[in-house]
mmCIF file of C-alpha atoms and ligand atoms in Angstrom:
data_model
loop_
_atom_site.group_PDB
_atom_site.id
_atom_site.type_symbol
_atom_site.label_atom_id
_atom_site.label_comp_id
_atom_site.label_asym_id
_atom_site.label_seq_id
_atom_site.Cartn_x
_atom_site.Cartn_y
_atom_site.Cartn_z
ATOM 1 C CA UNK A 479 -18.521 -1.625 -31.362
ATOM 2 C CA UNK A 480 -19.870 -4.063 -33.709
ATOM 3 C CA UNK A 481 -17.636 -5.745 -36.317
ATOM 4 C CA UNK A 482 -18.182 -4.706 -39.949
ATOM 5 C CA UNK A 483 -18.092 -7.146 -42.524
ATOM 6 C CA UNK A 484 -18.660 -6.045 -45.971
ATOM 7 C CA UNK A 485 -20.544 -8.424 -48.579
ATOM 8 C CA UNK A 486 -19.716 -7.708 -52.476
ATOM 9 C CA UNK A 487 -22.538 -10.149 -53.961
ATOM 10 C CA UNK A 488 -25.163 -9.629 -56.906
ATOM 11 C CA UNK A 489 -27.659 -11.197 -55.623
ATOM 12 C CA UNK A 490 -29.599 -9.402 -53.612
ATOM 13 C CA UNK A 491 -31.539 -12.426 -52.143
ATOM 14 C CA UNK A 492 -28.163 -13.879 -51.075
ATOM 15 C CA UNK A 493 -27.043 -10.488 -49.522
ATOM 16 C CA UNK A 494 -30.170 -9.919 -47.271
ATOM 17 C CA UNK A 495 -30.700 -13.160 -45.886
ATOM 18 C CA UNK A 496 -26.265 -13.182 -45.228
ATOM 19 C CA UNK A 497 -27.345 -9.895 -43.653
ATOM 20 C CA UNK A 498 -29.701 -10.620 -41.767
ATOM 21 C CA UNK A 499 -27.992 -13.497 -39.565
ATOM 22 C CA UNK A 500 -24.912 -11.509 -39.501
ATOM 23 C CA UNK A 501 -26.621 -8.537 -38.257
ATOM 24 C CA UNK A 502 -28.547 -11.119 -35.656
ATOM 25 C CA UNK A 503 -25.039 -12.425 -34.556
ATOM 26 C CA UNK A 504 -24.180 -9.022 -33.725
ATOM 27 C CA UNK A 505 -22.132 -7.954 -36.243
ATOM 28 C CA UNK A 506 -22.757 -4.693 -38.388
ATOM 29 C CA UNK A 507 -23.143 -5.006 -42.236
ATOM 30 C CA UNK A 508 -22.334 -3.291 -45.268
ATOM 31 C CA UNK A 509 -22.956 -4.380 -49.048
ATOM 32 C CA UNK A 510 -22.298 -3.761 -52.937
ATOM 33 C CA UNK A 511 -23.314 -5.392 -56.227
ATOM 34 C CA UNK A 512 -20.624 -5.391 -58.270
ATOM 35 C CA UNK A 513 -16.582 -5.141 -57.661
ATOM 36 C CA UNK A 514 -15.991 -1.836 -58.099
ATOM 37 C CA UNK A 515 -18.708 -0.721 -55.006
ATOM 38 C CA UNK A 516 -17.685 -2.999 -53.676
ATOM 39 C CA UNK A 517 -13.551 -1.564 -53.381
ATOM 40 C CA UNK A 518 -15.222 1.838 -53.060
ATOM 41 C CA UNK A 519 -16.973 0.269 -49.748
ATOM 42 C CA UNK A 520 -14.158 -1.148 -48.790
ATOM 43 C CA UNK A 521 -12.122 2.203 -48.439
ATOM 44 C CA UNK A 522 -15.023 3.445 -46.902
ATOM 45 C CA UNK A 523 -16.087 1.220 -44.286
ATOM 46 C CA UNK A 524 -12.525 -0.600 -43.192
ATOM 47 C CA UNK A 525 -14.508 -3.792 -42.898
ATOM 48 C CA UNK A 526 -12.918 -6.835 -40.582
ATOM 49 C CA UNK A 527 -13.779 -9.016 -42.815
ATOM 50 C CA UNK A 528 -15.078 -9.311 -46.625
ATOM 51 C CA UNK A 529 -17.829 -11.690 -47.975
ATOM 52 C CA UNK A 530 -17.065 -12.039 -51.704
ATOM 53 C CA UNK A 531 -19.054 -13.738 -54.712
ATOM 54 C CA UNK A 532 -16.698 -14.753 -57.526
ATOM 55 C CA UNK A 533 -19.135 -14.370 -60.298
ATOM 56 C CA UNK A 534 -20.052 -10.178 -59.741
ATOM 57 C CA UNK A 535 -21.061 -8.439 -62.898
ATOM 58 C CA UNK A 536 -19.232 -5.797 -63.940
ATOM 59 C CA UNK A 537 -15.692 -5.031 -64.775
ATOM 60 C CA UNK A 538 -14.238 -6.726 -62.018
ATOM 61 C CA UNK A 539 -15.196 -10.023 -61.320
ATOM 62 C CA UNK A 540 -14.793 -11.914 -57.026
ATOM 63 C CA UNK A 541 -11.093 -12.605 -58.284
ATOM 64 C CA UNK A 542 -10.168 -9.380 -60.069
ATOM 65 C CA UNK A 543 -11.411 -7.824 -56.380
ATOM 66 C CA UNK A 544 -9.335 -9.972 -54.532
ATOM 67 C CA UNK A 545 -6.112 -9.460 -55.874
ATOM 68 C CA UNK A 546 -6.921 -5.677 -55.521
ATOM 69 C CA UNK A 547 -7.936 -5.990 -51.928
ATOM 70 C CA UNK A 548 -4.377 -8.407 -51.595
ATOM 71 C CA UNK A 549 -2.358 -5.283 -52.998
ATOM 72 C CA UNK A 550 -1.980 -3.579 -49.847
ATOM 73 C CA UNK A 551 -5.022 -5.388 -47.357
ATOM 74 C CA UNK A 552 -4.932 -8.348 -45.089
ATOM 75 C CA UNK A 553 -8.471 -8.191 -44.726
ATOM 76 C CA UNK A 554 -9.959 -12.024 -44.268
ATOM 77 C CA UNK A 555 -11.734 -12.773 -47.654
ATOM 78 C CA UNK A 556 -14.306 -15.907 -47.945
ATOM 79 C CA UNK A 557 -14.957 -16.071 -51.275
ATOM 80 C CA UNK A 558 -19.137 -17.081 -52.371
ATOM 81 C CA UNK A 559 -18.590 -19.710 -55.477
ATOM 82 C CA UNK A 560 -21.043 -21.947 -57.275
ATOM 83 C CA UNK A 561 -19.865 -25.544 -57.873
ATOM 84 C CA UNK A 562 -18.731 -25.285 -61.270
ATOM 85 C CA UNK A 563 -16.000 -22.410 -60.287
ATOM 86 C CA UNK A 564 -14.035 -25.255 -58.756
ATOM 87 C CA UNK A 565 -11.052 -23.897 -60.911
ATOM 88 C CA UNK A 566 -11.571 -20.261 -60.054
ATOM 89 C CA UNK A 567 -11.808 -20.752 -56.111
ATOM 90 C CA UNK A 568 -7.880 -22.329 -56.374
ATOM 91 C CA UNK A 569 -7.413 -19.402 -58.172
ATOM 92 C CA UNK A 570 -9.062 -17.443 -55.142
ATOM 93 C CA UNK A 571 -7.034 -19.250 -52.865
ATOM 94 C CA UNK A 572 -3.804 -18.493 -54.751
ATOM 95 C CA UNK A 573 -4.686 -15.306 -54.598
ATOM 96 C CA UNK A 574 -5.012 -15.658 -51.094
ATOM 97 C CA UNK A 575 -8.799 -15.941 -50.037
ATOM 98 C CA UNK A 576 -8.934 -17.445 -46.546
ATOM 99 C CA UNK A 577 -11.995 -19.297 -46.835
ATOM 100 C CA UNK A 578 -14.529 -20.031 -49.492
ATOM 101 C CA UNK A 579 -18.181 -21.665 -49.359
ATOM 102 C CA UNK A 580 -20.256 -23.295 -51.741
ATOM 103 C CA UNK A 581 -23.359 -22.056 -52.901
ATOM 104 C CA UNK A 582 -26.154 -22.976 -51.669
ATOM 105 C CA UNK A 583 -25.067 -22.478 -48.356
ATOM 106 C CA UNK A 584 -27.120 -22.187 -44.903
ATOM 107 C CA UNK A 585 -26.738 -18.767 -43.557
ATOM 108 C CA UNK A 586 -26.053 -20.072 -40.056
ATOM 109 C CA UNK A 587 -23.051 -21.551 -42.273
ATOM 110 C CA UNK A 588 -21.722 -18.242 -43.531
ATOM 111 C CA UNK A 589 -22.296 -16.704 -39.796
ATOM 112 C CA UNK A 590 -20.058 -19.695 -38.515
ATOM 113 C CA UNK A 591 -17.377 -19.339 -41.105
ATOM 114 C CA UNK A 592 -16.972 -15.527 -40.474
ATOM 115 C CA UNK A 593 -16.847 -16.079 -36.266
ATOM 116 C CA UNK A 594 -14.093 -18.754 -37.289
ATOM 117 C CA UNK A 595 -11.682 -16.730 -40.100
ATOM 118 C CA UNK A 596 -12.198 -13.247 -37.295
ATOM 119 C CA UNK A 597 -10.862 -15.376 -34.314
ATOM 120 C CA UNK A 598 -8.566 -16.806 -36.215
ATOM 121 C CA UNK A 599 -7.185 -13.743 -37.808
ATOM 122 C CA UNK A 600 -7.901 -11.364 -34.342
ATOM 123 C CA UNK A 601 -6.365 -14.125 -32.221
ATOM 124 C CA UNK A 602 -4.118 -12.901 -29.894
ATOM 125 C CA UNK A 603 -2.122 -14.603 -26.978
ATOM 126 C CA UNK A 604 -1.491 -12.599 -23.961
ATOM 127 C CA UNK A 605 2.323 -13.178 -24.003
ATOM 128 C CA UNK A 606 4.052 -12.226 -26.883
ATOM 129 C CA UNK A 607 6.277 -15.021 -28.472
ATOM 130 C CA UNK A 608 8.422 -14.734 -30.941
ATOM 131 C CA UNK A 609 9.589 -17.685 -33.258
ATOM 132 C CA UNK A 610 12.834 -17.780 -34.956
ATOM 133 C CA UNK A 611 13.744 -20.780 -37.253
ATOM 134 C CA UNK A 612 16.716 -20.395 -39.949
ATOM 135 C CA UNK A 613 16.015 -16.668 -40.671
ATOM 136 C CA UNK A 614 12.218 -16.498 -40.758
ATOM 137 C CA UNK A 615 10.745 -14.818 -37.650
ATOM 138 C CA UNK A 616 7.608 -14.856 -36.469
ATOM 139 C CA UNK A 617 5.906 -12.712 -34.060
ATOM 140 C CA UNK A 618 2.648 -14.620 -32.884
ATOM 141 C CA UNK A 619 0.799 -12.175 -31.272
ATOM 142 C CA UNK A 620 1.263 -9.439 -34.322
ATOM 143 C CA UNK A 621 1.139 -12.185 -36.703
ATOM 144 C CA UNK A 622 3.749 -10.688 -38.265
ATOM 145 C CA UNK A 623 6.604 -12.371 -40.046
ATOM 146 C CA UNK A 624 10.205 -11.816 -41.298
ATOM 147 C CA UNK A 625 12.023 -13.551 -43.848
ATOM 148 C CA UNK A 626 15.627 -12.619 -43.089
ATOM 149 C CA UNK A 627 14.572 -9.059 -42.234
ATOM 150 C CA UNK A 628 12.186 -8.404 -44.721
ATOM 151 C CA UNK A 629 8.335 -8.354 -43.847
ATOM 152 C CA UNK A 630 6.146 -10.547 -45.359
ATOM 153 C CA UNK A 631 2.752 -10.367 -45.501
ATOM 154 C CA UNK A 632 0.890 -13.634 -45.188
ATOM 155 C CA UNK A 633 -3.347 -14.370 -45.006
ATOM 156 C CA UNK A 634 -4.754 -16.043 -42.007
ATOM 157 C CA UNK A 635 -4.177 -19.640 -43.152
ATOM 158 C CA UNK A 636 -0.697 -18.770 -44.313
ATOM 159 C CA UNK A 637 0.269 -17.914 -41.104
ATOM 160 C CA UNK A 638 -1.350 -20.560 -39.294
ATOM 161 C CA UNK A 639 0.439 -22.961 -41.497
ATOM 162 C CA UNK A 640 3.787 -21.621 -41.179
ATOM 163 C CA UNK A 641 3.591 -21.109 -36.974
ATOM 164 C CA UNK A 642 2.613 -24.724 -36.935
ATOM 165 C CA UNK A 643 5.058 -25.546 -38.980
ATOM 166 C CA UNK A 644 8.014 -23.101 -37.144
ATOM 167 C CA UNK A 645 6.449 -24.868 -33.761
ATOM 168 C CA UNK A 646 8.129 -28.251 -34.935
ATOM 169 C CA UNK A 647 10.731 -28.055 -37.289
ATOM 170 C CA UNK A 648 11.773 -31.414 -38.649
ATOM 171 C CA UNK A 649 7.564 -33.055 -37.753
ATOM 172 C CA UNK A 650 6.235 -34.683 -40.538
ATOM 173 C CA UNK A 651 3.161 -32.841 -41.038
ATOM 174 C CA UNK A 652 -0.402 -34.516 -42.865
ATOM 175 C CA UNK A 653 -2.532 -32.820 -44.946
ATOM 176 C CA UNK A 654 -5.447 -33.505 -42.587
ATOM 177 C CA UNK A 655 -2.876 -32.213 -39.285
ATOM 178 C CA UNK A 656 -1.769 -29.275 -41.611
ATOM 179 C CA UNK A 657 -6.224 -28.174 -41.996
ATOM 180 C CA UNK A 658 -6.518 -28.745 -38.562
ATOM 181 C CA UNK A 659 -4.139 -25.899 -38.133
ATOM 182 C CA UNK A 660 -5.913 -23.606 -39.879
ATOM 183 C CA UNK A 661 -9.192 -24.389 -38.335
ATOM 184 C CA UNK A 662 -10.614 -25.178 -42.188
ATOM 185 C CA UNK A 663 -12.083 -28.581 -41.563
ATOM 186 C CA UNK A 664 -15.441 -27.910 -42.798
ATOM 187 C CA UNK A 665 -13.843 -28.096 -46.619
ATOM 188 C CA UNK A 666 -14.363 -31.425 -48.935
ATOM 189 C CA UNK A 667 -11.212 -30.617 -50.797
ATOM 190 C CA UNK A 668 -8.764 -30.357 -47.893
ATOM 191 C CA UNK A 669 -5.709 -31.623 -49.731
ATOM 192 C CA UNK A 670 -5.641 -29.708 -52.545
ATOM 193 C CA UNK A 671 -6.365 -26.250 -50.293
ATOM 194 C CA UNK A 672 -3.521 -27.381 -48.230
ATOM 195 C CA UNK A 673 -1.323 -27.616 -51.220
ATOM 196 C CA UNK A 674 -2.263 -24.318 -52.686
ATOM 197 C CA UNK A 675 -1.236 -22.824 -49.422
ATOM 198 C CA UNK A 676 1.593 -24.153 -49.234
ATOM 199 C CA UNK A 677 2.452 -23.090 -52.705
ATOM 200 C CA UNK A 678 1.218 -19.521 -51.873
ATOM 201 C CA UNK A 679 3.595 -19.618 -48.489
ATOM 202 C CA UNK A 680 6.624 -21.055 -50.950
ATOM 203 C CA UNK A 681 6.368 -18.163 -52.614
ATOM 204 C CA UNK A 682 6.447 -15.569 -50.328
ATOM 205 C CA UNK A 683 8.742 -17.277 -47.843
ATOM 206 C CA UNK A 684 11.545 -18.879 -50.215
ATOM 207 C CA UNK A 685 14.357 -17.452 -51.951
ATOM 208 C CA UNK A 686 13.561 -20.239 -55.327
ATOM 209 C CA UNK A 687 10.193 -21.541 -54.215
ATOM 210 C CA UNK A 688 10.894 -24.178 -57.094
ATOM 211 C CA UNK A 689 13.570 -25.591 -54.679
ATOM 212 C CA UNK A 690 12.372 -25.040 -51.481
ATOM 213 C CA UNK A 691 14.805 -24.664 -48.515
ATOM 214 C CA UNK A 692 11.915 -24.137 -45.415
ATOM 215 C CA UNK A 693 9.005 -26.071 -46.469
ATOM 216 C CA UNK A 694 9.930 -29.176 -47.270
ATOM 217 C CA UNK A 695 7.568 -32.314 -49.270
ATOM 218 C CA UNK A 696 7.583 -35.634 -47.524
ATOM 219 C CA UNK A 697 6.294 -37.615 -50.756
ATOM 220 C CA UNK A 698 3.264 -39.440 -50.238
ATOM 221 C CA UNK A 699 2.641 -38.138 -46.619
ATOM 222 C CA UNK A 700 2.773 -34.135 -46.661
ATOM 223 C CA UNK A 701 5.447 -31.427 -45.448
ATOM 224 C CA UNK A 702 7.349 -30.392 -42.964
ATOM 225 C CA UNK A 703 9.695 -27.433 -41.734
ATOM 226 C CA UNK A 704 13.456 -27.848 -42.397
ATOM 227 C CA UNK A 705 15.621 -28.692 -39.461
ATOM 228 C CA UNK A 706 18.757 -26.290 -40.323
HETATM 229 CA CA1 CA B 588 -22.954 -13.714 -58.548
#
């Protein structure tokens, strides 16, 4: 069956030509206007994977949609932003987007993008492995993680992050290393995105994310896992 993804964007031009190379690529496609259709569409269609514009009119604007869809959905998000939202797409990653593009973008872009965050977020290996490092579990193939018992729930690039990080505890990871991990190295900004996710994955994953005890800053070169 084909894969669903669901586009929330107001302009129509943007959502038929997205469409239509999605639809070519095989996948099925659904669509809404503004934020609240498009949460309505969500229920209804269970999309794999959501297309979002930031700027929707409405009551509910790309970020107010996100943070609803984050409330109880892992869904991969790639957020649709003009240049001048460079403030707002942090914002969309903090509230954990997986993947944004710039308008204008090429269609064959968007299809590429969305093949990418699905494997990424479907991929599962044939063994199952678990990862345990100081209390935080992770179970690869479910991409599902524990922090001392307790579920988490992290986005695709979250997880990425952390299993390359649990993979090597004590590496000295680069900004540059730490994108190649999450398979993001089409974006400009890469150190900043890295940052924010590692801020986002403090958060969730640290008892005072202000002093962290897991994911640890090597100044001037990027982070690593702790040892202990
Ligand atoms: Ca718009």
């Amino acid at each position: 069956m084909a894969k669903r993804i669901l586009i929330v964007e107001d302009e129509l031009k943007i959502v038929r030509t997205v469409q239509l190379y999605l639809e070519q690529a095989g996948y099925s496609v659904a669509w809404a206007t503004d934020g609240t259709n498009g949460l309505a569409a969500f229920r209804q269609e269970n999309p794999a994977l959501v297309l979002l514009d930031l700027n929707l009119p409405g009551e509910l604007d790309g970020l107010d949609v996100c943070r609803a869809l984050r409330r109880d959905s892992n869904v991969p998000v790639i957020m649709l932003t003009a240049r001048s939202e460079e403030v707002d797409r942090l914002i969309g990653l903090e509230l954990g987007a997986d993947d944004y593009m710039t308008k204008p973008f090429s269609p064959r872009e968007v299809v590429a993008r969305v093949r990418a965050v699905l494997r990424r977020s479907e991929q599962a290996d044939s063994a199952p492995e678990l990862i345990e490092v100081s209390g935080i579990r992770a179970d690869v193939q479910r991409r599902a993680v524990t922090v001392a018992g307790a579920p988490v729930t992290l986005t695709a690039n979250e997880f990425d992050l952390l299993i390359a990080f649990m993979r090597a505890p004590g590496r000295v990871f680069t900004r540059a290393q730490l994108l190649e991990a999450t398979q993001d190295t089409t974006y400009e900004g890469y150190e900043r995105t890295i940052d924010q996710h590692v801020k986002n994955l403090r958060h969730k994953i640290e008892p005072d994310p202000r002093e962290p005890r897991y994911l640890l800053t090597v100044r001037s070169v990027g982070y690593k896992f702790t040892e202990d």
